[in-house]
mmCIF file of C-alpha atoms in Angstrom:
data_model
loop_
_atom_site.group_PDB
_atom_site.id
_atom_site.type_symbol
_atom_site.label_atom_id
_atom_site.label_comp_id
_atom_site.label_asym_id
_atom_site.label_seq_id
_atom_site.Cartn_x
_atom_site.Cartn_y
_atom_site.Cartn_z
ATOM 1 C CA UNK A 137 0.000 0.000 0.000
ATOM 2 C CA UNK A 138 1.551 3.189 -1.158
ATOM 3 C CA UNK A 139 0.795 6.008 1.929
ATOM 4 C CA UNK A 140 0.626 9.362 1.927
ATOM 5 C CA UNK A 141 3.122 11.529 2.540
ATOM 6 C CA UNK A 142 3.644 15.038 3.330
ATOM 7 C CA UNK A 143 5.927 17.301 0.854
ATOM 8 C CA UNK A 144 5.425 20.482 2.702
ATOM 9 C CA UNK A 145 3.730 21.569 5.455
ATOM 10 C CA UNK A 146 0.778 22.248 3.978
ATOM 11 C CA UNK A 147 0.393 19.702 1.129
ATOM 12 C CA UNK A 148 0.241 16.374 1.219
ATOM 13 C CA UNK A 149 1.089 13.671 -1.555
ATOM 14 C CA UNK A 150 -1.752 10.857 -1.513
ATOM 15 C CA UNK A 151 -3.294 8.338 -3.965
ATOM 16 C CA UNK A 152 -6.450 9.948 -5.274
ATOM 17 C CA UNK A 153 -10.349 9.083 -5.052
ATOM 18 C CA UNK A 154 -13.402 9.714 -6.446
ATOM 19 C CA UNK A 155 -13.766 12.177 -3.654
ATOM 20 C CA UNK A 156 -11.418 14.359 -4.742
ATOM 21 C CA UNK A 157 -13.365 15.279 -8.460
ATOM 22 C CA UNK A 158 -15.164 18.641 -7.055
ATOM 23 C CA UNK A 159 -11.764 19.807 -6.253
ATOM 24 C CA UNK A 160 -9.979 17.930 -8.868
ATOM 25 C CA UNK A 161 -12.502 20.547 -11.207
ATOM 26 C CA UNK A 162 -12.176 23.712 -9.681
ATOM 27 C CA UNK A 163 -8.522 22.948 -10.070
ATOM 28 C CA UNK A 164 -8.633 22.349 -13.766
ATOM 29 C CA UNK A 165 -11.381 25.673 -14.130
ATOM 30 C CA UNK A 166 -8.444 27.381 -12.469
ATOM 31 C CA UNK A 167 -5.520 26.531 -14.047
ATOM 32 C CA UNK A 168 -7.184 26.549 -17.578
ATOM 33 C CA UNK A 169 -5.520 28.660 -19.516
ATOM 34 C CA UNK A 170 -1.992 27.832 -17.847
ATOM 35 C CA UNK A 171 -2.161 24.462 -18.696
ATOM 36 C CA UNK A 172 -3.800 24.837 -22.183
ATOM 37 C CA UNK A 173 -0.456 24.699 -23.970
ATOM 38 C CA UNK A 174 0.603 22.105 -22.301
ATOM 39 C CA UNK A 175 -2.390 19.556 -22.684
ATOM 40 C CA UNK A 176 -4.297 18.138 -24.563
ATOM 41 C CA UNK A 177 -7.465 20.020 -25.962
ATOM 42 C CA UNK A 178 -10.363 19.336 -23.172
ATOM 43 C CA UNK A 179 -13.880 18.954 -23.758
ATOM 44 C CA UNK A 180 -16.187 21.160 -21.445
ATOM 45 C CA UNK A 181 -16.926 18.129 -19.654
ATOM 46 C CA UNK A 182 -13.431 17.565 -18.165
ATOM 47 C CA UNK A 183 -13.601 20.642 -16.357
ATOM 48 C CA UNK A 184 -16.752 19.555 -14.402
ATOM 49 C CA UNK A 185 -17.013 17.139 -11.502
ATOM 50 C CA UNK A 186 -18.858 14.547 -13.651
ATOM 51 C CA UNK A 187 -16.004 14.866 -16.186
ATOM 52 C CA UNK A 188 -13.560 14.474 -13.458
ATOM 53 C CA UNK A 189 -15.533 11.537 -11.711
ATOM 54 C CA UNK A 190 -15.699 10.053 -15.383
ATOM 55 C CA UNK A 191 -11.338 10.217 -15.100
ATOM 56 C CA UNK A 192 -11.131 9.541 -11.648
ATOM 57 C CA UNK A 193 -13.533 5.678 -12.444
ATOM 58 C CA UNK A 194 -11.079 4.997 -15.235
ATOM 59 C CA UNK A 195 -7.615 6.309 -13.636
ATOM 60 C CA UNK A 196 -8.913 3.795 -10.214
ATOM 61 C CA UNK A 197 -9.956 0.857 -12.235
ATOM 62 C CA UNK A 198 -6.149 1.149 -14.073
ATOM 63 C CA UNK A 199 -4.944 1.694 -10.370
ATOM 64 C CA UNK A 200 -6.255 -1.312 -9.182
ATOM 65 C CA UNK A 201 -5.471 -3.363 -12.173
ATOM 66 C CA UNK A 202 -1.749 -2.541 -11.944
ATOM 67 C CA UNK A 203 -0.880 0.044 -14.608
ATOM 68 C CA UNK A 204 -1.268 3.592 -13.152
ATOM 69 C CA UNK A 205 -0.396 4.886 -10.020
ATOM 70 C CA UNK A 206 -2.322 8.252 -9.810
ATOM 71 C CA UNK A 207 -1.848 10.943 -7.186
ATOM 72 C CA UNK A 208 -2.763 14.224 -6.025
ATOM 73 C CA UNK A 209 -1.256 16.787 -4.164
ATOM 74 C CA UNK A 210 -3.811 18.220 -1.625
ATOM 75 C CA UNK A 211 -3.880 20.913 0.701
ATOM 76 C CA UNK A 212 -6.776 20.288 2.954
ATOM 77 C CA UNK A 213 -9.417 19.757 0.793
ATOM 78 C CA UNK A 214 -7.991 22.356 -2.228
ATOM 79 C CA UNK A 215 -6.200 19.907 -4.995
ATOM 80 C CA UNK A 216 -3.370 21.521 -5.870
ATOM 81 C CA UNK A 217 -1.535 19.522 -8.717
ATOM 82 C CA UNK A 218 -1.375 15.989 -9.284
ATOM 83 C CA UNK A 219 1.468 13.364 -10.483
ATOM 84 C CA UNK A 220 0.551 10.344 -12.206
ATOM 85 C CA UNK A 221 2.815 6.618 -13.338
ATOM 86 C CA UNK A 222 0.891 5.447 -15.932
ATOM 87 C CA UNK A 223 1.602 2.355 -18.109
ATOM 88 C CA UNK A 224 3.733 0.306 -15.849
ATOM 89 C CA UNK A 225 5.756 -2.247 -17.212
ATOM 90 C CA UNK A 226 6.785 -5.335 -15.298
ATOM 91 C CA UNK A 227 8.989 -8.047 -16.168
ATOM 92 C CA UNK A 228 13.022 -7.306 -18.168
ATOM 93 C CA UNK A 229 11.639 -3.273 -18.496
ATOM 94 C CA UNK A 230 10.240 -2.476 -15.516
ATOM 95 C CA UNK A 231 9.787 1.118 -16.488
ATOM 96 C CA UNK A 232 6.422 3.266 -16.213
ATOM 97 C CA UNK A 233 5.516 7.027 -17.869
ATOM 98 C CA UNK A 234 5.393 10.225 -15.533
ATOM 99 C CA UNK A 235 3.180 12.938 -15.590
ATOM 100 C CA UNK A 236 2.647 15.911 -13.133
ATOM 101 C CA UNK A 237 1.019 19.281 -13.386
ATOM 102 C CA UNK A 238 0.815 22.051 -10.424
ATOM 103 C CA UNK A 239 -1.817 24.390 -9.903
ATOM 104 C CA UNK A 240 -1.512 27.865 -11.271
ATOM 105 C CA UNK A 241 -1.421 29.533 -8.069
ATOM 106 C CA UNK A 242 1.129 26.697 -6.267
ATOM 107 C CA UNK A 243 3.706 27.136 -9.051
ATOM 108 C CA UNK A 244 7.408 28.415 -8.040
ATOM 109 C CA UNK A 245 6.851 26.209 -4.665
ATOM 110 C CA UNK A 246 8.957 23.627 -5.550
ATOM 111 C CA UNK A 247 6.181 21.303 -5.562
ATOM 112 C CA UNK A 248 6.612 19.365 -8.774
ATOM 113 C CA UNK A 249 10.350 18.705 -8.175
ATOM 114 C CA UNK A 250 9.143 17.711 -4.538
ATOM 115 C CA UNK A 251 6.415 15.383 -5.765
ATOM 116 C CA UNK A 252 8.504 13.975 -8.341
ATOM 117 C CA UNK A 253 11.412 13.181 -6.318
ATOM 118 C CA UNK A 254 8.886 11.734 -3.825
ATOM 119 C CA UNK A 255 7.503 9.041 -6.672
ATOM 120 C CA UNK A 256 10.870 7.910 -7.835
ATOM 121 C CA UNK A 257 11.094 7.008 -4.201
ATOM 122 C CA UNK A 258 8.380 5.388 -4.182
ATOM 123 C CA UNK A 259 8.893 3.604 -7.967
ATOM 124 C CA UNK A 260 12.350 2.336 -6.815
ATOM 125 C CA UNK A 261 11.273 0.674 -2.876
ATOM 126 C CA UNK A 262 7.688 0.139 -3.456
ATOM 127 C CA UNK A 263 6.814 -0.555 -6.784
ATOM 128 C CA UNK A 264 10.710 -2.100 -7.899
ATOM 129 C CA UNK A 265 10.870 -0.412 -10.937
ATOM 130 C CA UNK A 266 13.635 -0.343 -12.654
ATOM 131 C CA UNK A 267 13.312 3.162 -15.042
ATOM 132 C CA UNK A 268 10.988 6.482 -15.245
ATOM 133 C CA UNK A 269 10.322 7.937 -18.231
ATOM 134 C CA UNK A 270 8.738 11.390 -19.336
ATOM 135 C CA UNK A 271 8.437 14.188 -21.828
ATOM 136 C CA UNK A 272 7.751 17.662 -22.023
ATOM 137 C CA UNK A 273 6.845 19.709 -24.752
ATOM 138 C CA UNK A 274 10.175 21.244 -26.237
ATOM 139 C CA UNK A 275 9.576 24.726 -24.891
ATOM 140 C CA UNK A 276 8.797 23.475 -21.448
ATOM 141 C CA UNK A 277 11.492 24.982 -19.799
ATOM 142 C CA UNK A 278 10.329 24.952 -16.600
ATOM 143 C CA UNK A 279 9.137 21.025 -16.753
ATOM 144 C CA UNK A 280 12.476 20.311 -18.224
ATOM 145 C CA UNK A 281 13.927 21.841 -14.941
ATOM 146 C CA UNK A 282 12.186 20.045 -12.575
ATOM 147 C CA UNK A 283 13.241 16.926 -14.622
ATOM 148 C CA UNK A 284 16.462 17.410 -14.877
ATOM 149 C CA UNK A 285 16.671 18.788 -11.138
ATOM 150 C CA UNK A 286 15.498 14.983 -10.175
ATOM 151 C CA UNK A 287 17.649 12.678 -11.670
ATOM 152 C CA UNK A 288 16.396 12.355 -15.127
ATOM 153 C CA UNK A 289 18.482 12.768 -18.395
ATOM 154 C CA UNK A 290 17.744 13.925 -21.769
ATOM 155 C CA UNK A 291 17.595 10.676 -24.124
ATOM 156 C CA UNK A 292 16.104 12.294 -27.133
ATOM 157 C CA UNK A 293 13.767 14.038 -28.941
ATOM 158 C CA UNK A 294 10.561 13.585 -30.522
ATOM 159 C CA UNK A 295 9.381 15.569 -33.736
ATOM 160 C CA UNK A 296 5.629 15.406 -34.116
ATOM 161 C CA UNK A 297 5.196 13.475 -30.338
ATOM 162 C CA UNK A 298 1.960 14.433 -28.678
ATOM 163 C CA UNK A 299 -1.131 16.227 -29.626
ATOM 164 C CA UNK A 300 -0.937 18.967 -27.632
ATOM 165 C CA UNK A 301 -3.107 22.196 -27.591
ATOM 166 C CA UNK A 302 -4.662 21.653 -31.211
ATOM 167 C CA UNK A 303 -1.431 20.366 -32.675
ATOM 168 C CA UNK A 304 1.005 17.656 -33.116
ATOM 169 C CA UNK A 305 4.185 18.955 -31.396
ATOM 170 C CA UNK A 306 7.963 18.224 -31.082
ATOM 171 C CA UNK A 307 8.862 16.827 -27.352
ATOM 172 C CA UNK A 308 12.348 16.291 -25.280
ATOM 173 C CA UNK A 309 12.459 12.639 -23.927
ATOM 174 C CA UNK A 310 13.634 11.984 -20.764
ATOM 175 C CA UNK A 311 14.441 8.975 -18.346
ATOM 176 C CA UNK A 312 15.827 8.233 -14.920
ATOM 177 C CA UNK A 313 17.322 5.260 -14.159
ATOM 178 C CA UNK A 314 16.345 3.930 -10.480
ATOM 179 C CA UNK A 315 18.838 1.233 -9.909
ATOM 180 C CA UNK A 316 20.055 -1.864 -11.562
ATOM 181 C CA UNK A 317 18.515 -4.531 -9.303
ATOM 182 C CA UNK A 318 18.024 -7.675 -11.069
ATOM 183 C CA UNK A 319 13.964 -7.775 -12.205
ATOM 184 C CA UNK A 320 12.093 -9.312 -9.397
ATOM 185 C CA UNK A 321 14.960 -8.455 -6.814
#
């Protein structure tokens, strides 16, 4: 069981719930247009509590079945940001995708390089993987920071990667190697 754990004071690090949609929505409505370029184009939907109860259903089911590992970053009941392992990969790879964003009033906080130094943690002891792997857009400067501020190295890039913001756009690859136990060590 992966626990909670604090990465400030005031916010706390925890596996999400279905609970958390309302806030999970204001969130989104108030980050919107901070986090447009770096998403994907949403639907009205997602930035409702139904739309975020729809994610939260399929995010939990993945959860439980093994392949994501999705967080949130709360302060009391506010959600400020949220990190997520999707895709995990047992067996020789033993790798998993990272994603993370951070409110729009909780950025410069150090929160994302907090929360993602916290999951490597937690991918290396608790869930024995072996890699991380993540990208960000190629203008991402600040992403790239908090990337490269935890560990992870610069293994590529991507023309054409991800459909991002109403276009197909060129992404820096990234990785971070957690150790080099032997798979199932």
């Amino acid at each position: 069981m992966i626990e909670p754990r604090l990465l400030t004071p005031e916010v706390e690090l925890r596996i999400a719930t279905l609970d958390d949609a309302p806030a999970l929505a204001d969130a989104q409505i108030l980050s919107r247009e901070h986090l447009r370029r770096w998403e994907p184009v949403r639907t009205e939907k997602w930035f409702t509590t139904a739309g975020q109860v729809e994610r939260m259903n399929y995010q939990l089911e993945r959860y439980k079945n093994g392949h994501v590992v999705p967080w949130v970053l709360a302060s009391g009941s506010r959600i400020v940001g949220a990190i997520t392992l999707s895709d995990l990969v047992p067996g020789p790879f033993r790798s998993a995708s990272l994603g993370y964003w951070v409110s729009v009033d909780s950025i410069g906080q150090g929160l994302a390089t907090r929360a993602v130094e916290a999951v490597a943690e937690i991918a290396d002891t608790q869930l024995k993987l072996h890699r991380i792997e993540a990208s960000t857009l190629t203008g991402n400067v600040a992403s790239q920071r908090v990337l490269e501020r935890t560990g992870f190295q610069q293994i590529g890039m991507a023309p054409t990667y991800l459909h991002i913001d109403g276009h197909w756009q060129d992404c820096n690859l990234y990785q971070r190697i957690l150790n080099n136990r032997e798979p199932g060590a």
